[in-house]
Amino acid sequence: MEHRIIAITTEFIKLDSLLKFAGIAAVGGEAKFMVTSGAVMVNGEVCTMRGKKIRPGDLVTIPCDKVELEVKGA
């Protein structure tokens, strides 16, 4: 599984925005579909809330793409 560290300069980033920022989803609609279909895990649990606030220290996993995103503060 590929592990990427994503640095953010804000307190949080919404889950769908993180997927776009990290290049996992090309457009917002693709990010929304990934999240609402249950294809994304946050800290080990399936998350279907596309507006979920992701903060530094959170781990976002996309099993079907074999990618793990670790969010860090700047």
PDB file of C-alpha atoms in Angstrom:
ATOM      1  CA  MET A   1       0.000   0.000   0.000  1.00  0.00           C
ATOM      2  CA  GLU A   2       1.318   3.441  -0.927  1.00  0.00           C
ATOM      3  CA  HIS A   3       1.685   5.812   2.038  1.00  0.00           C
ATOM      4  CA  ARG A   4       1.563   9.574   1.389  1.00  0.00           C
ATOM      5  CA  ILE A   5       1.973  12.408   3.839  1.00  0.00           C
ATOM      6  CA  ILE A   6      -0.272  15.386   3.093  1.00  0.00           C
ATOM      7  CA  ALA A   7       0.593  18.675   4.798  1.00  0.00           C
ATOM      8  CA  ILE A   8      -2.178  21.164   5.462  1.00  0.00           C
ATOM      9  CA  THR A   9      -1.790  24.718   6.785  1.00  0.00           C
ATOM     10  CA  THR A  10      -5.307  25.013   8.165  1.00  0.00           C
ATOM     11  CA  GLU A  11      -6.991  23.503  11.235  1.00  0.00           C
ATOM     12  CA  PHE A  12      -8.809  20.940   9.074  1.00  0.00           C
ATOM     13  CA  ILE A  13      -9.692  19.991   5.500  1.00  0.00           C
ATOM     14  CA  LYS A  14     -12.957  18.399   4.407  1.00  0.00           C
ATOM     15  CA  LEU A  15     -12.665  14.792   3.284  1.00  0.00           C
ATOM     16  CA  ASP A  16     -13.796  15.384  -0.308  1.00  0.00           C
ATOM     17  CA  SER A  17     -11.402  18.339  -0.622  1.00  0.00           C
ATOM     18  CA  LEU A  18      -8.548  16.205   0.709  1.00  0.00           C
ATOM     19  CA  LEU A  19      -9.178  13.579  -1.959  1.00  0.00           C
ATOM     20  CA  LYS A  20      -8.972  16.266  -4.654  1.00  0.00           C
ATOM     21  CA  PHE A  21      -5.954  17.978  -3.042  1.00  0.00           C
ATOM     22  CA  ALA A  22      -4.057  14.678  -2.863  1.00  0.00           C
ATOM     23  CA  GLY A  23      -4.861  13.842  -6.495  1.00  0.00           C
ATOM     24  CA  ILE A  24      -6.945  10.776  -5.626  1.00  0.00           C
ATOM     25  CA  ALA A  25     -10.060  12.282  -7.238  1.00  0.00           C
ATOM     26  CA  ALA A  26      -9.868  14.442 -10.364  1.00  0.00           C
ATOM     27  CA  VAL A  27     -13.094  16.363  -9.709  1.00  0.00           C
ATOM     28  CA  GLY A  28     -15.494  16.959  -6.834  1.00  0.00           C
ATOM     29  CA  GLY A  29     -18.095  14.581  -8.211  1.00  0.00           C
ATOM     30  CA  GLU A  30     -15.615  11.736  -8.216  1.00  0.00           C
ATOM     31  CA  ALA A  31     -14.610  12.512  -4.613  1.00  0.00           C
ATOM     32  CA  LYS A  32     -18.276  12.654  -3.556  1.00  0.00           C
ATOM     33  CA  PHE A  33     -18.974   9.274  -5.196  1.00  0.00           C
ATOM     34  CA  MET A  34     -15.942   7.642  -3.562  1.00  0.00           C
ATOM     35  CA  VAL A  35     -16.988   8.824  -0.099  1.00  0.00           C
ATOM     36  CA  THR A  36     -20.741   8.190  -0.340  1.00  0.00           C
ATOM     37  CA  SER A  37     -20.184   4.708  -1.795  1.00  0.00           C
ATOM     38  CA  GLY A  38     -18.161   3.681   1.272  1.00  0.00           C
ATOM     39  CA  ALA A  39     -14.808   3.402  -0.501  1.00  0.00           C
ATOM     40  CA  VAL A  40     -12.963   5.629   2.001  1.00  0.00           C
ATOM     41  CA  MET A  41     -11.894   4.906   5.566  1.00  0.00           C
ATOM     42  CA  VAL A  42     -10.957   7.499   8.190  1.00  0.00           C
ATOM     43  CA  ASN A  43      -8.883   6.241  11.104  1.00  0.00           C
ATOM     44  CA  GLY A  44      -9.824   2.646  10.318  1.00  0.00           C
ATOM     45  CA  GLU A  45     -13.594   3.144   9.958  1.00  0.00           C
ATOM     46  CA  VAL A  46     -15.665   3.548   6.797  1.00  0.00           C
ATOM     47  CA  CYS A  47     -16.755   7.168   6.417  1.00  0.00           C
ATOM     48  CA  THR A  48     -19.602   8.241   4.133  1.00  0.00           C
ATOM     49  CA  MET A  49     -19.657  11.917   5.177  1.00  0.00           C
ATOM     50  CA  ARG A  50     -17.932  13.885   2.426  1.00  0.00           C
ATOM     51  CA  GLY A  51     -17.786  17.004   4.619  1.00  0.00           C
ATOM     52  CA  LYS A  52     -16.016  15.150   7.462  1.00  0.00           C
ATOM     53  CA  LYS A  53     -13.344  17.385   8.962  1.00  0.00           C
ATOM     54  CA  ILE A  54      -9.939  15.770   8.602  1.00  0.00           C
ATOM     55  CA  ARG A  55      -7.365  17.126  11.036  1.00  0.00           C
ATOM     56  CA  PRO A  56      -3.606  16.615  11.410  1.00  0.00           C
ATOM     57  CA  GLY A  57      -3.000  13.145  12.791  1.00  0.00           C
ATOM     58  CA  ASP A  58      -5.918  11.554  10.921  1.00  0.00           C
ATOM     59  CA  LEU A  59      -5.299   8.638   8.579  1.00  0.00           C
ATOM     60  CA  VAL A  60      -7.407   8.326   5.430  1.00  0.00           C
ATOM     61  CA  THR A  61      -7.303   5.004   3.583  1.00  0.00           C
ATOM     62  CA  ILE A  62      -8.640   4.221   0.111  1.00  0.00           C
ATOM     63  CA  PRO A  63      -8.388   0.413  -0.046  1.00  0.00           C
ATOM     64  CA  CYS A  64      -9.419   0.045  -3.696  1.00  0.00           C
ATOM     65  CA  ASP A  65      -6.591   2.401  -4.787  1.00  0.00           C
ATOM     66  CA  LYS A  66      -4.172   0.988  -2.193  1.00  0.00           C
ATOM     67  CA  VAL A  67      -3.400   4.473  -0.906  1.00  0.00           C
ATOM     68  CA  GLU A  68      -3.067   5.701   2.640  1.00  0.00           C
ATOM     69  CA  LEU A  69      -3.012   9.457   3.348  1.00  0.00           C
ATOM     70  CA  GLU A  70      -1.505  10.683   6.597  1.00  0.00           C
ATOM     71  CA  VAL A  71      -2.461  14.295   7.327  1.00  0.00           C
ATOM     72  CA  LYS A  72       0.134  16.485   9.000  1.00  0.00           C
ATOM     73  CA  GLY A  73       0.060  20.109  10.098  1.00  0.00           C
ATOM     74  CA  ALA A  74       2.482  22.553   8.518  1.00  0.00           C
TER      75      ALA A  74
END
